[in-house]
Amino acid sequence: MRAAAFELRRSARINAVSPGLAEESASVFGPLNPGRLPVPMSTIAAAYVRSVEGFQTGQVPLAE
């Protein structure tokens, strides 16, 4: 993200969201993600909103 953000024109932004493991799907995907703590979907959604509506670029807001 940082490298791509550096090369973009000033009016463009690029971010990514690292959602982690949603609590709502932990019963299904938890066994495939050992050691990862489930996160409420509201926390994942807040990270997405920060990515879209925030002013930063080249960031990966974690939802954990």
PDBQT receptor file of N, H, CA, C and O in Angstrom, charges set to zero:
ATOM      1  N   MET A   1       0.812  -1.163   0.000  1.00  0.00    +0.000 N 
ATOM      2  CA  MET A   1       0.000   0.000   0.000  1.00  0.00    +0.000 C 
ATOM      3  C   MET A   1       0.875   1.253   0.000  1.00  0.00    +0.000 C 
ATOM      4  O   MET A   1       0.623   2.198  -0.748  1.00  0.00    +0.000 OA
ATOM      5  N   ARG A   2       1.887   1.250   0.832  1.00  0.00    +0.000 N 
ATOM      6  H   ARG A   2       2.092   0.483   1.440  1.00  0.00    +0.000 HD
ATOM      7  CA  ARG A   2       2.713   2.463   0.919  1.00  0.00    +0.000 C 
ATOM      8  C   ARG A   2       3.405   2.775  -0.403  1.00  0.00    +0.000 C 
ATOM      9  O   ARG A   2       3.448   3.931  -0.824  1.00  0.00    +0.000 OA
ATOM     10  N   ALA A   3       3.940   1.761  -1.051  1.00  0.00    +0.000 N 
ATOM     11  H   ALA A   3       3.904   0.822  -0.709  1.00  0.00    +0.000 HD
ATOM     12  CA  ALA A   3       4.639   1.991  -2.316  1.00  0.00    +0.000 C 
ATOM     13  C   ALA A   3       3.674   2.477  -3.388  1.00  0.00    +0.000 C 
ATOM     14  O   ALA A   3       3.991   3.401  -4.138  1.00  0.00    +0.000 OA
ATOM     15  N   ALA A   4       2.495   1.861  -3.466  1.00  0.00    +0.000 N 
ATOM     16  H   ALA A   4       2.237   1.110  -2.857  1.00  0.00    +0.000 HD
ATOM     17  CA  ALA A   4       1.506   2.278  -4.464  1.00  0.00    +0.000 C 
ATOM     18  C   ALA A   4       1.007   3.681  -4.159  1.00  0.00    +0.000 C 
ATOM     19  O   ALA A   4       0.837   4.485  -5.076  1.00  0.00    +0.000 OA
ATOM     20  N   ALA A   5       0.769   3.990  -2.892  1.00  0.00    +0.000 N 
ATOM     21  H   ALA A   5       0.907   3.337  -2.148  1.00  0.00    +0.000 HD
ATOM     22  CA  ALA A   5       0.288   5.318  -2.512  1.00  0.00    +0.000 C 
ATOM     23  C   ALA A   5       1.306   6.391  -2.875  1.00  0.00    +0.000 C 
ATOM     24  O   ALA A   5       0.934   7.494  -3.274  1.00  0.00    +0.000 OA
ATOM     25  N   PHE A   6       2.571   6.076  -2.740  1.00  0.00    +0.000 N 
ATOM     26  H   PHE A   6       2.873   5.180  -2.416  1.00  0.00    +0.000 HD
ATOM     27  CA  PHE A   6       3.625   7.029  -3.049  1.00  0.00    +0.000 C 
ATOM     28  C   PHE A   6       3.609   7.409  -4.527  1.00  0.00    +0.000 C 
ATOM     29  O   PHE A   6       3.918   8.545  -4.888  1.00  0.00    +0.000 OA
ATOM     30  N   GLU A   7       3.244   6.445  -5.383  1.00  0.00    +0.000 N 
ATOM     31  H   GLU A   7       2.994   5.522  -5.090  1.00  0.00    +0.000 HD
ATOM     32  CA  GLU A   7       3.283   6.680  -6.824  1.00  0.00    +0.000 C 
ATOM     33  C   GLU A   7       1.992   7.268  -7.393  1.00  0.00    +0.000 C 
ATOM     34  O   GLU A   7       1.963   7.653  -8.562  1.00  0.00    +0.000 OA
ATOM     35  N   LEU A   8       0.946   7.345  -6.612  1.00  0.00    +0.000 N 
ATOM     36  H   LEU A   8       0.969   7.032  -5.662  1.00  0.00    +0.000 HD
ATOM     37  CA  LEU A   8      -0.324   7.897  -7.092  1.00  0.00    +0.000 C 
ATOM     38  C   LEU A   8      -0.282   9.415  -7.173  1.00  0.00    +0.000 C 
ATOM     39  O   LEU A   8       0.506  10.067  -6.489  1.00  0.00    +0.000 OA
ATOM     40  N   ARG A   9      -1.134   9.960  -8.011  1.00  0.00    +0.000 N 
ATOM     41  H   ARG A   9      -1.774   9.430  -8.568  1.00  0.00    +0.000 HD
ATOM     42  CA  ARG A   9      -1.246  11.421  -8.053  1.00  0.00    +0.000 C 
ATOM     43  C   ARG A   9      -1.843  11.892  -6.726  1.00  0.00    +0.000 C 
ATOM     44  O   ARG A   9      -2.476  11.107  -6.020  1.00  0.00    +0.000 OA
ATOM     45  N   ARG A  10      -1.649  13.135  -6.390  1.00  0.00    +0.000 N 
ATOM     46  H   ARG A  10      -1.135  13.772  -6.963  1.00  0.00    +0.000 HD
ATOM     47  CA  ARG A  10      -2.037  13.657  -5.080  1.00  0.00    +0.000 C 
ATOM     48  C   ARG A  10      -3.527  13.552  -4.769  1.00  0.00    +0.000 C 
ATOM     49  O   ARG A  10      -3.901  13.438  -3.602  1.00  0.00    +0.000 OA
ATOM     50  N   SER A  11      -4.381  13.588  -5.783  1.00  0.00    +0.000 N 
ATOM     51  H   SER A  11      -4.078  13.680  -6.732  1.00  0.00    +0.000 HD
ATOM     52  CA  SER A  11      -5.814  13.544  -5.515  1.00  0.00    +0.000 C 
ATOM     53  C   SER A  11      -6.332  12.127  -5.289  1.00  0.00    +0.000 C 
ATOM     54  O   SER A  11      -7.492  11.950  -4.918  1.00  0.00    +0.000 OA
ATOM     55  N   ALA A  12      -5.496  11.119  -5.505  1.00  0.00    +0.000 N 
ATOM     56  H   ALA A  12      -4.553  11.262  -5.806  1.00  0.00    +0.000 HD
ATOM     57  CA  ALA A  12      -5.914   9.730  -5.334  1.00  0.00    +0.000 C 
ATOM     58  C   ALA A  12      -5.364   9.177  -4.021  1.00  0.00    +0.000 C 
ATOM     59  O   ALA A  12      -4.287   9.558  -3.564  1.00  0.00    +0.000 OA
ATOM     60  N   ARG A  13      -6.136   8.271  -3.432  1.00  0.00    +0.000 N 
ATOM     61  H   ARG A  13      -7.012   7.962  -3.803  1.00  0.00    +0.000 HD
ATOM     62  CA  ARG A  13      -5.696   7.601  -2.209  1.00  0.00    +0.000 C 
ATOM     63  C   ARG A  13      -5.850   6.100  -2.395  1.00  0.00    +0.000 C 
ATOM     64  O   ARG A  13      -6.689   5.643  -3.171  1.00  0.00    +0.000 OA
ATOM     65  N   ILE A  14      -5.040   5.344  -1.682  1.00  0.00    +0.000 N 
ATOM     66  H   ILE A  14      -4.359   5.716  -1.051  1.00  0.00    +0.000 HD
ATOM     67  CA  ILE A  14      -5.161   3.885  -1.702  1.00  0.00    +0.000 C 
ATOM     68  C   ILE A  14      -4.922   3.366  -0.292  1.00  0.00    +0.000 C 
ATOM     69  O   ILE A  14      -3.924   3.695   0.349  1.00  0.00    +0.000 OA
ATOM     70  N   ASN A  15      -5.849   2.558   0.173  1.00  0.00    +0.000 N 
ATOM     71  H   ASN A  15      -6.660   2.291  -0.348  1.00  0.00    +0.000 HD
ATOM     72  CA  ASN A  15      -5.748   1.933   1.487  1.00  0.00    +0.000 C 
ATOM     73  C   ASN A  15      -6.259   0.504   1.370  1.00  0.00    +0.000 C 
ATOM     74  O   ASN A  15      -6.866   0.137   0.363  1.00  0.00    +0.000 OA
ATOM     75  N   ALA A  16      -6.021  -0.282   2.372  1.00  0.00    +0.000 N 
ATOM     76  H   ALA A  16      -5.529   0.016   3.190  1.00  0.00    +0.000 HD
ATOM     77  CA  ALA A  16      -6.548  -1.644   2.431  1.00  0.00    +0.000 C 
ATOM     78  C   ALA A  16      -7.042  -1.884   3.847  1.00  0.00    +0.000 C 
ATOM     79  O   ALA A  16      -6.616  -1.209   4.784  1.00  0.00    +0.000 OA
ATOM     80  N   VAL A  17      -7.930  -2.834   3.998  1.00  0.00    +0.000 N 
ATOM     81  H   VAL A  17      -8.277  -3.383   3.237  1.00  0.00    +0.000 HD
ATOM     82  CA  VAL A  17      -8.425  -3.211   5.322  1.00  0.00    +0.000 C 
ATOM     83  C   VAL A  17      -8.029  -4.662   5.556  1.00  0.00    +0.000 C 
ATOM     84  O   VAL A  17      -8.259  -5.524   4.707  1.00  0.00    +0.000 OA
ATOM     85  N   SER A  18      -7.439  -4.920   6.704  1.00  0.00    +0.000 N 
ATOM     86  H   SER A  18      -7.252  -4.220   7.394  1.00  0.00    +0.000 HD
ATOM     87  CA  SER A  18      -7.086  -6.278   7.102  1.00  0.00    +0.000 C 
ATOM     88  C   SER A  18      -8.120  -6.741   8.114  1.00  0.00    +0.000 C 
ATOM     89  O   SER A  18      -7.978  -6.468   9.306  1.00  0.00    +0.000 OA
ATOM     90  N   PRO A  19      -9.166  -7.440   7.661  1.00  0.00    +0.000 N 
ATOM     91  CA  PRO A  19     -10.308  -7.694   8.531  1.00  0.00    +0.000 C 
ATOM     92  C   PRO A  19     -10.089  -8.697   9.646  1.00  0.00    +0.000 C 
ATOM     93  O   PRO A  19     -10.851  -8.689  10.613  1.00  0.00    +0.000 OA
ATOM     94  N   GLY A  20      -9.110  -9.542   9.564  1.00  0.00    +0.000 N 
ATOM     95  H   GLY A  20      -8.491  -9.548   8.778  1.00  0.00    +0.000 HD
ATOM     96  CA  GLY A  20      -8.946 -10.539  10.614  1.00  0.00    +0.000 C 
ATOM     97  C   GLY A  20     -10.040 -11.589  10.540  1.00  0.00    +0.000 C 
ATOM     98  O   GLY A  20     -10.495 -11.934   9.450  1.00  0.00    +0.000 OA
ATOM     99  N   LEU A  21     -10.462 -12.096  11.675  1.00  0.00    +0.000 N 
ATOM    100  H   LEU A  21     -10.092 -11.816  12.561  1.00  0.00    +0.000 HD
ATOM    101  CA  LEU A  21     -11.481 -13.136  11.772  1.00  0.00    +0.000 C 
ATOM    102  C   LEU A  21     -12.719 -12.546  12.429  1.00  0.00    +0.000 C 
ATOM    103  O   LEU A  21     -12.673 -12.145  13.592  1.00  0.00    +0.000 OA
ATOM    104  N   ALA A  22     -13.814 -12.491  11.701  1.00  0.00    +0.000 N 
ATOM    105  H   ALA A  22     -13.851 -12.817  10.756  1.00  0.00    +0.000 HD
ATOM    106  CA  ALA A  22     -15.058 -11.938  12.240  1.00  0.00    +0.000 C 
ATOM    107  C   ALA A  22     -15.672 -12.904  13.243  1.00  0.00    +0.000 C 
ATOM    108  O   ALA A  22     -15.706 -14.114  13.020  1.00  0.00    +0.000 OA
ATOM    109  N   GLU A  23     -16.158 -12.348  14.358  1.00  0.00    +0.000 N 
ATOM    110  H   GLU A  23     -16.130 -11.365  14.539  1.00  0.00    +0.000 HD
ATOM    111  CA  GLU A  23     -16.826 -13.175  15.364  1.00  0.00    +0.000 C 
ATOM    112  C   GLU A  23     -17.967 -13.974  14.752  1.00  0.00    +0.000 C 
ATOM    113  O   GLU A  23     -18.190 -15.134  15.099  1.00  0.00    +0.000 OA
ATOM    114  N   GLU A  24     -18.682 -13.338  13.840  1.00  0.00    +0.000 N 
ATOM    115  H   GLU A  24     -18.501 -12.396  13.558  1.00  0.00    +0.000 HD
ATOM    116  CA  GLU A  24     -19.861 -13.956  13.253  1.00  0.00    +0.000 C 
ATOM    117  C   GLU A  24     -19.528 -15.196  12.415  1.00  0.00    +0.000 C 
ATOM    118  O   GLU A  24     -20.400 -16.035  12.191  1.00  0.00    +0.000 OA
ATOM    119  N   SER A  25     -18.299 -15.320  11.957  1.00  0.00    +0.000 N 
ATOM    120  H   SER A  25     -17.591 -14.638  12.139  1.00  0.00    +0.000 HD
ATOM    121  CA  SER A  25     -17.921 -16.483  11.159  1.00  0.00    +0.000 C 
ATOM    122  C   SER A  25     -16.860 -17.342  11.848  1.00  0.00    +0.000 C 
ATOM    123  O   SER A  25     -16.310 -18.255  11.233  1.00  0.00    +0.000 OA
ATOM    124  N   ALA A  26     -16.570 -17.058  13.111  1.00  0.00    +0.000 N 
ATOM    125  H   ALA A  26     -17.016 -16.316  13.610  1.00  0.00    +0.000 HD
ATOM    126  CA  ALA A  26     -15.522 -17.782  13.829  1.00  0.00    +0.000 C 
ATOM    127  C   ALA A  26     -15.838 -19.268  13.971  1.00  0.00    +0.000 C 
ATOM    128  O   ALA A  26     -14.921 -20.089  13.979  1.00  0.00    +0.000 OA
ATOM    129  N   SER A  27     -17.113 -19.631  14.084  1.00  0.00    +0.000 N 
ATOM    130  H   SER A  27     -17.858 -18.964  14.078  1.00  0.00    +0.000 HD
ATOM    131  CA  SER A  27     -17.448 -21.049  14.233  1.00  0.00    +0.000 C 
ATOM    132  C   SER A  27     -17.088 -21.838  12.976  1.00  0.00    +0.000 C 
ATOM    133  O   SER A  27     -16.772 -23.025  13.059  1.00  0.00    +0.000 OA
ATOM    134  N   VAL A  28     -17.134 -21.194  11.825  1.00  0.00    +0.000 N 
ATOM    135  H   VAL A  28     -17.391 -20.230  11.757  1.00  0.00    +0.000 HD
ATOM    136  CA  VAL A  28     -16.814 -21.866  10.559  1.00  0.00    +0.000 C 
ATOM    137  C   VAL A  28     -15.336 -21.740  10.217  1.00  0.00    +0.000 C 
ATOM    138  O   VAL A  28     -14.693 -22.729   9.864  1.00  0.00    +0.000 OA
ATOM    139  N   PHE A  29     -14.789 -20.517  10.320  1.00  0.00    +0.000 N 
ATOM    140  H   PHE A  29     -15.312 -19.714  10.606  1.00  0.00    +0.000 HD
ATOM    141  CA  PHE A  29     -13.426 -20.256   9.865  1.00  0.00    +0.000 C 
ATOM    142  C   PHE A  29     -12.383 -20.241  10.974  1.00  0.00    +0.000 C 
ATOM    143  O   PHE A  29     -11.186 -20.211  10.688  1.00  0.00    +0.000 OA
ATOM    144  N   GLY A  30     -12.809 -20.261  12.224  1.00  0.00    +0.000 N 
ATOM    145  H   GLY A  30     -13.781 -20.285  12.456  1.00  0.00    +0.000 HD
ATOM    146  CA  GLY A  30     -11.880 -20.255  13.349  1.00  0.00    +0.000 C 
ATOM    147  C   GLY A  30     -10.847 -21.359  13.293  1.00  0.00    +0.000 C 
ATOM    148  O   GLY A  30      -9.667 -21.097  13.527  1.00  0.00    +0.000 OA
ATOM    149  N   PRO A  31     -11.255 -22.615  12.985  1.00  0.00    +0.000 N 
ATOM    150  CA  PRO A  31     -10.268 -23.695  12.914  1.00  0.00    +0.000 C 
ATOM    151  C   PRO A  31      -9.204 -23.486  11.826  1.00  0.00    +0.000 C 
ATOM    152  O   PRO A  31      -8.117 -24.058  11.904  1.00  0.00    +0.000 OA
ATOM    153  N   LEU A  32      -9.514 -22.677  10.827  1.00  0.00    +0.000 N 
ATOM    154  H   LEU A  32     -10.397 -22.213  10.764  1.00  0.00    +0.000 HD
ATOM    155  CA  LEU A  32      -8.552 -22.390   9.760  1.00  0.00    +0.000 C 
ATOM    156  C   LEU A  32      -7.634 -21.216  10.097  1.00  0.00    +0.000 C 
ATOM    157  O   LEU A  32      -6.707 -20.912   9.346  1.00  0.00    +0.000 OA
ATOM    158  N   ASN A  33      -7.896 -20.558  11.229  1.00  0.00    +0.000 N 
ATOM    159  H   ASN A  33      -8.650 -20.805  11.838  1.00  0.00    +0.000 HD
ATOM    160  CA  ASN A  33      -7.136 -19.377  11.649  1.00  0.00    +0.000 C 
ATOM    161  C   ASN A  33      -6.654 -19.529  13.084  1.00  0.00    +0.000 C 
ATOM    162  O   ASN A  33      -7.044 -18.743  13.947  1.00  0.00    +0.000 OA
ATOM    163  N   PRO A  34      -5.807 -20.532  13.360  1.00  0.00    +0.000 N 
ATOM    164  CA  PRO A  34      -5.363 -20.740  14.737  1.00  0.00    +0.000 C 
ATOM    165  C   PRO A  34      -4.593 -19.539  15.272  1.00  0.00    +0.000 C 
ATOM    166  O   PRO A  34      -3.762 -18.959  14.573  1.00  0.00    +0.000 OA
ATOM    167  N   GLY A  35      -4.874 -19.180  16.502  1.00  0.00    +0.000 N 
ATOM    168  H   GLY A  35      -5.549 -19.652  17.070  1.00  0.00    +0.000 HD
ATOM    169  CA  GLY A  35      -4.179 -18.070  17.148  1.00  0.00    +0.000 C 
ATOM    170  C   GLY A  35      -4.743 -16.700  16.840  1.00  0.00    +0.000 C 
ATOM    171  O   GLY A  35      -4.293 -15.705  17.409  1.00  0.00    +0.000 OA
ATOM    172  N   ARG A  36      -5.718 -16.627  15.952  1.00  0.00    +0.000 N 
ATOM    173  H   ARG A  36      -6.083 -17.435  15.490  1.00  0.00    +0.000 HD
ATOM    174  CA  ARG A  36      -6.322 -15.342  15.600  1.00  0.00    +0.000 C 
ATOM    175  C   ARG A  36      -7.566 -15.129  16.454  1.00  0.00    +0.000 C 
ATOM    176  O   ARG A  36      -8.439 -15.994  16.516  1.00  0.00    +0.000 OA
ATOM    177  N   LEU A  37      -7.641 -13.979  17.108  1.00  0.00    +0.000 N 
ATOM    178  H   LEU A  37      -6.932 -13.277  17.058  1.00  0.00    +0.000 HD
ATOM    179  CA  LEU A  37      -8.789 -13.678  17.953  1.00  0.00    +0.000 C 
ATOM    180  C   LEU A  37      -9.940 -13.136  17.119  1.00  0.00    +0.000 C 
ATOM    181  O   LEU A  37      -9.730 -12.269  16.271  1.00  0.00    +0.000 OA
ATOM    182  N   PRO A  38     -11.152 -13.631  17.343  1.00  0.00    +0.000 N 
ATOM    183  CA  PRO A  38     -12.312 -13.109  16.619  1.00  0.00    +0.000 C 
ATOM    184  C   PRO A  38     -12.574 -11.647  16.970  1.00  0.00    +0.000 C 
ATOM    185  O   PRO A  38     -12.400 -11.228  18.114  1.00  0.00    +0.000 OA
ATOM    186  N   VAL A  39     -12.994 -10.882  15.967  1.00  0.00    +0.000 N 
ATOM    187  H   VAL A  39     -13.136 -11.222  15.038  1.00  0.00    +0.000 HD
ATOM    188  CA  VAL A  39     -13.253  -9.446  16.106  1.00  0.00    +0.000 C 
ATOM    189  C   VAL A  39     -14.713  -9.186  15.728  1.00  0.00    +0.000 C 
ATOM    190  O   VAL A  39     -15.202  -9.756  14.753  1.00  0.00    +0.000 OA
ATOM    191  N   PRO A  40     -15.421  -8.334  16.482  1.00  0.00    +0.000 N 
ATOM    192  CA  PRO A  40     -16.805  -8.020  16.104  1.00  0.00    +0.000 C 
ATOM    193  C   PRO A  40     -16.869  -7.370  14.722  1.00  0.00    +0.000 C 
ATOM    194  O   PRO A  40     -15.978  -6.609  14.346  1.00  0.00    +0.000 OA
ATOM    195  N   MET A  41     -17.910  -7.668  13.983  1.00  0.00    +0.000 N 
ATOM    196  H   MET A  41     -18.635  -8.286  14.289  1.00  0.00    +0.000 HD
ATOM    197  CA  MET A  41     -18.086  -7.100  12.644  1.00  0.00    +0.000 C 
ATOM    198  C   MET A  41     -18.142  -5.574  12.709  1.00  0.00    +0.000 C 
ATOM    199  O   MET A  41     -17.728  -4.908  11.760  1.00  0.00    +0.000 OA
ATOM    200  N   SER A  42     -18.640  -5.009  13.799  1.00  0.00    +0.000 N 
ATOM    201  H   SER A  42     -18.977  -5.550  14.570  1.00  0.00    +0.000 HD
ATOM    202  CA  SER A  42     -18.690  -3.546  13.930  1.00  0.00    +0.000 C 
ATOM    203  C   SER A  42     -17.277  -2.943  13.927  1.00  0.00    +0.000 C 
ATOM    204  O   SER A  42     -17.081  -1.838  13.420  1.00  0.00    +0.000 OA
ATOM    205  N   THR A  43     -16.306  -3.651  14.481  1.00  0.00    +0.000 N 
ATOM    206  H   THR A  43     -16.465  -4.548  14.892  1.00  0.00    +0.000 HD
ATOM    207  CA  THR A  43     -14.915  -3.181  14.477  1.00  0.00    +0.000 C 
ATOM    208  C   THR A  43     -14.339  -3.247  13.062  1.00  0.00    +0.000 C 
ATOM    209  O   THR A  43     -13.627  -2.338  12.635  1.00  0.00    +0.000 OA
ATOM    210  N   ILE A  44     -14.649  -4.324  12.339  1.00  0.00    +0.000 N 
ATOM    211  H   ILE A  44     -15.227  -5.063  12.686  1.00  0.00    +0.000 HD
ATOM    212  CA  ILE A  44     -14.193  -4.458  10.955  1.00  0.00    +0.000 C 
ATOM    213  C   ILE A  44     -14.820  -3.361  10.099  1.00  0.00    +0.000 C 
ATOM    214  O   ILE A  44     -14.145  -2.758   9.264  1.00  0.00    +0.000 OA
ATOM    215  N   ALA A  45     -16.106  -3.104  10.306  1.00  0.00    +0.000 N 
ATOM    216  H   ALA A  45     -16.654  -3.593  10.984  1.00  0.00    +0.000 HD
ATOM    217  CA  ALA A  45     -16.796  -2.056   9.545  1.00  0.00    +0.000 C 
ATOM    218  C   ALA A  45     -16.193  -0.684   9.830  1.00  0.00    +0.000 C 
ATOM    219  O   ALA A  45     -16.053   0.131   8.918  1.00  0.00    +0.000 OA
ATOM    220  N   ALA A  46     -15.834  -0.419  11.081  1.00  0.00    +0.000 N 
ATOM    221  H   ALA A  46     -15.948  -1.081  11.823  1.00  0.00    +0.000 HD
ATOM    222  CA  ALA A  46     -15.225   0.875  11.432  1.00  0.00    +0.000 C 
ATOM    223  C   ALA A  46     -13.881   1.044  10.727  1.00  0.00    +0.000 C 
ATOM    224  O   ALA A  46     -13.559   2.144  10.279  1.00  0.00    +0.000 OA
ATOM    225  N   ALA A  47     -13.095  -0.022  10.621  1.00  0.00    +0.000 N 
ATOM    226  H   ALA A  47     -13.357  -0.916  10.984  1.00  0.00    +0.000 HD
ATOM    227  CA  ALA A  47     -11.809   0.052   9.908  1.00  0.00    +0.000 C 
ATOM    228  C   ALA A  47     -12.039   0.364   8.430  1.00  0.00    +0.000 C 
ATOM    229  O   ALA A  47     -11.290   1.132   7.826  1.00  0.00    +0.000 OA
ATOM    230  N   TYR A  48     -13.079  -0.238   7.855  1.00  0.00    +0.000 N 
ATOM    231  H   TYR A  48     -13.688  -0.862   8.345  1.00  0.00    +0.000 HD
ATOM    232  CA  TYR A  48     -13.404   0.031   6.453  1.00  0.00    +0.000 C 
ATOM    233  C   TYR A  48     -13.811   1.489   6.261  1.00  0.00    +0.000 C 
ATOM    234  O   TYR A  48     -13.374   2.139   5.312  1.00  0.00    +0.000 OA
ATOM    235  N   VAL A  49     -14.647   2.003   7.160  1.00  0.00    +0.000 N 
ATOM    236  H   VAL A  49     -15.003   1.476   7.931  1.00  0.00    +0.000 HD
ATOM    237  CA  VAL A  49     -15.077   3.410   7.073  1.00  0.00    +0.000 C 
ATOM    238  C   VAL A  49     -13.875   4.334   7.180  1.00  0.00    +0.000 C 
ATOM    239  O   VAL A  49     -13.779   5.302   6.425  1.00  0.00    +0.000 OA
ATOM    240  N   ARG A  50     -12.944   4.056   8.109  1.00  0.00    +0.000 N 
ATOM    241  H   ARG A  50     -13.022   3.269   8.722  1.00  0.00    +0.000 HD
ATOM    242  CA  ARG A  50     -11.733   4.879   8.230  1.00  0.00    +0.000 C 
ATOM    243  C   ARG A  50     -10.941   4.859   6.933  1.00  0.00    +0.000 C 
ATOM    244  O   ARG A  50     -10.387   5.878   6.521  1.00  0.00    +0.000 OA
ATOM    245  N   SER A  51     -10.889   3.696   6.287  1.00  0.00    +0.000 N 
ATOM    246  H   SER A  51     -11.340   2.868   6.621  1.00  0.00    +0.000 HD
ATOM    247  CA  SER A  51     -10.136   3.574   5.035  1.00  0.00    +0.000 C 
ATOM    248  C   SER A  51     -10.763   4.399   3.920  1.00  0.00    +0.000 C 
ATOM    249  O   SER A  51     -10.057   5.048   3.147  1.00  0.00    +0.000 OA
ATOM    250  N   VAL A  52     -12.097   4.372   3.840  1.00  0.00    +0.000 N 
ATOM    251  H   VAL A  52     -12.670   3.845   4.468  1.00  0.00    +0.000 HD
ATOM    252  CA  VAL A  52     -12.796   5.060   2.750  1.00  0.00    +0.000 C 
ATOM    253  C   VAL A  52     -12.951   6.550   3.012  1.00  0.00    +0.000 C 
ATOM    254  O   VAL A  52     -12.707   7.364   2.122  1.00  0.00    +0.000 OA
ATOM    255  N   GLU A  53     -13.351   6.912   4.218  1.00  0.00    +0.000 N 
ATOM    256  H   GLU A  53     -13.549   6.251   4.941  1.00  0.00    +0.000 HD
ATOM    257  CA  GLU A  53     -13.683   8.305   4.509  1.00  0.00    +0.000 C 
ATOM    258  C   GLU A  53     -12.557   9.100   5.158  1.00  0.00    +0.000 C 
ATOM    259  O   GLU A  53     -12.665  10.318   5.299  1.00  0.00    +0.000 OA
ATOM    260  N   GLY A  54     -11.490   8.435   5.551  1.00  0.00    +0.000 N 
ATOM    261  H   GLY A  54     -11.402   7.445   5.436  1.00  0.00    +0.000 HD
ATOM    262  CA  GLY A  54     -10.380   9.124   6.193  1.00  0.00    +0.000 C 
ATOM    263  C   GLY A  54      -9.527   9.877   5.189  1.00  0.00    +0.000 C 
ATOM    264  O   GLY A  54      -9.809   9.872   3.990  1.00  0.00    +0.000 OA
ATOM    265  N   PHE A  55      -8.491  10.519   5.683  1.00  0.00    +0.000 N 
ATOM    266  H   PHE A  55      -8.262  10.523   6.657  1.00  0.00    +0.000 HD
ATOM    267  CA  PHE A  55      -7.625  11.326   4.835  1.00  0.00    +0.000 C 
ATOM    268  C   PHE A  55      -6.273  10.677   4.578  1.00  0.00    +0.000 C 
ATOM    269  O   PHE A  55      -5.472  11.194   3.799  1.00  0.00    +0.000 OA
ATOM    270  N   GLN A  56      -6.015   9.549   5.226  1.00  0.00    +0.000 N 
ATOM    271  H   GLN A  56      -6.666   9.128   5.858  1.00  0.00    +0.000 HD
ATOM    272  CA  GLN A  56      -4.716   8.910   5.062  1.00  0.00    +0.000 C 
ATOM    273  C   GLN A  56      -4.668   8.108   3.769  1.00  0.00    +0.000 C 
ATOM    274  O   GLN A  56      -5.699   7.742   3.205  1.00  0.00    +0.000 OA
ATOM    275  N   THR A  57      -3.458   7.847   3.316  1.00  0.00    +0.000 N 
ATOM    276  H   THR A  57      -2.620   8.145   3.774  1.00  0.00    +0.000 HD
ATOM    277  CA  THR A  57      -3.247   6.986   2.164  1.00  0.00    +0.000 C 
ATOM    278  C   THR A  57      -2.054   6.095   2.453  1.00  0.00    +0.000 C 
ATOM    279  O   THR A  57      -1.159   6.464   3.214  1.00  0.00    +0.000 OA
ATOM    280  N   GLY A  58      -2.046   4.920   1.841  1.00  0.00    +0.000 N 
ATOM    281  H   GLY A  58      -2.772   4.620   1.223  1.00  0.00    +0.000 HD
ATOM    282  CA  GLY A  58      -0.952   3.991   2.060  1.00  0.00    +0.000 C 
ATOM    283  C   GLY A  58      -1.014   3.304   3.400  1.00  0.00    +0.000 C 
ATOM    284  O   GLY A  58       0.015   2.869   3.916  1.00  0.00    +0.000 OA
ATOM    285  N   GLN A  59      -2.191   3.195   3.975  1.00  0.00    +0.000 N 
ATOM    286  H   GLN A  59      -3.027   3.549   3.555  1.00  0.00    +0.000 HD
ATOM    287  CA  GLN A  59      -2.355   2.619   5.302  1.00  0.00    +0.000 C 
ATOM    288  C   GLN A  59      -3.144   1.303   5.224  1.00  0.00    +0.000 C 
ATOM    289  O   GLN A  59      -3.902   1.074   4.281  1.00  0.00    +0.000 OA
ATOM    290  N   VAL A  60      -2.954   0.465   6.214  1.00  0.00    +0.000 N 
ATOM    291  H   VAL A  60      -2.338   0.651   6.980  1.00  0.00    +0.000 HD
ATOM    292  CA  VAL A  60      -3.749  -0.747   6.361  1.00  0.00    +0.000 C 
ATOM    293  C   VAL A  60      -4.341  -0.719   7.764  1.00  0.00    +0.000 C 
ATOM    294  O   VAL A  60      -3.727  -1.221   8.705  1.00  0.00    +0.000 OA
ATOM    295  N   PRO A  61      -5.550  -0.127   7.916  1.00  0.00    +0.000 N 
ATOM    296  CA  PRO A  61      -6.170  -0.113   9.245  1.00  0.00    +0.000 C 
ATOM    297  C   PRO A  61      -6.507  -1.536   9.675  1.00  0.00    +0.000 C 
ATOM    298  O   PRO A  61      -7.266  -2.228   8.997  1.00  0.00    +0.000 OA
ATOM    299  N   LEU A  62      -5.959  -1.964  10.774  1.00  0.00    +0.000 N 
ATOM    300  H   LEU A  62      -5.342  -1.402  11.325  1.00  0.00    +0.000 HD
ATOM    301  CA  LEU A  62      -6.243  -3.292  11.269  1.00  0.00    +0.000 C 
ATOM    302  C   LEU A  62      -7.560  -3.305  12.017  1.00  0.00    +0.000 C 
ATOM    303  O   LEU A  62      -7.931  -2.331  12.672  1.00  0.00    +0.000 OA
ATOM    304  N   ALA A  63      -8.245  -4.400  11.913  1.00  0.00    +0.000 N 
ATOM    305  H   ALA A  63      -7.944  -5.192  11.382  1.00  0.00    +0.000 HD
ATOM    306  CA  ALA A  63      -9.526  -4.537  12.608  1.00  0.00    +0.000 C 
ATOM    307  C   ALA A  63      -9.357  -5.457  13.809  1.00  0.00    +0.000 C 
ATOM    308  O   ALA A  63     -10.306  -6.120  14.228  1.00  0.00    +0.000 OA
ATOM    309  N   GLU A  64      -8.148  -5.496  14.362  1.00  0.00    +0.000 N 
ATOM    310  H   GLU A  64      -7.377  -4.958  14.022  1.00  0.00    +0.000 HD
ATOM    311  CA  GLU A  64      -7.904  -6.369  15.513  1.00  0.00    +0.000 C 
ATOM    312  C   GLU A  64      -7.471  -5.548  16.685  1.00  0.00    +0.000 C 
ATOM    313  O   GLU A  64      -7.215  -6.092  17.759  1.00  0.00    +0.000 OA
TER     314      GLU A  64
